[in-house]
């Protein structure tokens, strides 16, 4: 059951450039999408989210884009900084139920100086 | 900044033993969750808890698992008879309402030997 997929297990980006992390989903009942960042030996940290009624949400260096027709979302980080090196998880939630999150497999982002 | 606190950070137990993982959610949050991540795999939903009862649980959350909120602050996950395949990082999370990302704890690494 892979309702949320992150097809790139890893991504390497130069410091100062843009990092683009991608996520695809299959369940059209998802109404809310979130990105989490995770360092080793820590829990996931909430980064940014987007409701299905929007196509873009921006918070500082982080922007999430949602393309509902393509069932695709992406996280843009610009400019990328060394502290952004972590594993990034895409997650999604359905309208009904108790807010269970379905996570993707994660993408390990490495920012090179 | 408010935190979700989990104890212990690492628990080693023998197969067949009972374990209790403890969590202190953020004090004014209403929704509580347990997730787990087996090494190298995605973060998986186990159970959600609201208004002193389970609101949703996954297929993983079988009769061996139970959750409790014994007082106003703690939220526990009990595994009655641990199996080798229960070895994973277990994350507790809480949220104030459905429009916020969860706050996760740092996790308990459970090793069943």
PDB file of C-alpha atoms in Angstrom, chain B residues 2 4 7 9 12 34-35 43 60 67 71 75 84 90 101:
ATOM      1  CA  UNK B   2       6.553  23.051  23.793  1.00  0.00           C
ATOM      2  CA  UNK B   4       6.543  15.979  23.252  1.00  0.00           C
ATOM      3  CA  UNK B   7      10.944   7.857  27.706  1.00  0.00           C
ATOM      4  CA  UNK B   9      15.094   6.806  24.592  1.00  0.00           C
ATOM      5  CA  UNK B  12      16.107  -3.471  25.079  1.00  0.00           C
ATOM      6  CA  UNK B  34       1.772   6.475  18.104  1.00  0.00           C
ATOM      7  CA  UNK B  35       3.789   5.799  14.974  1.00  0.00           C
ATOM      8  CA  UNK B  43       7.033   5.928   9.262  1.00  0.00           C
ATOM      9  CA  UNK B  60      -0.346  -3.354  12.845  1.00  0.00           C
ATOM     10  CA  UNK B  67      -2.715   2.558  24.708  1.00  0.00           C
ATOM     11  CA  UNK B  71      -3.671  10.682  34.018  1.00  0.00           C
ATOM     12  CA  UNK B  75       0.152   8.664  27.136  1.00  0.00           C
ATOM     13  CA  UNK B  84      11.538  -9.664  17.184  1.00  0.00           C
ATOM     14  CA  UNK B  90       8.366   4.326  18.202  1.00  0.00           C
ATOM     15  CA  UNK B 101       1.038  19.481  11.823  1.00  0.00           C
TER      16      UNK B 101
END
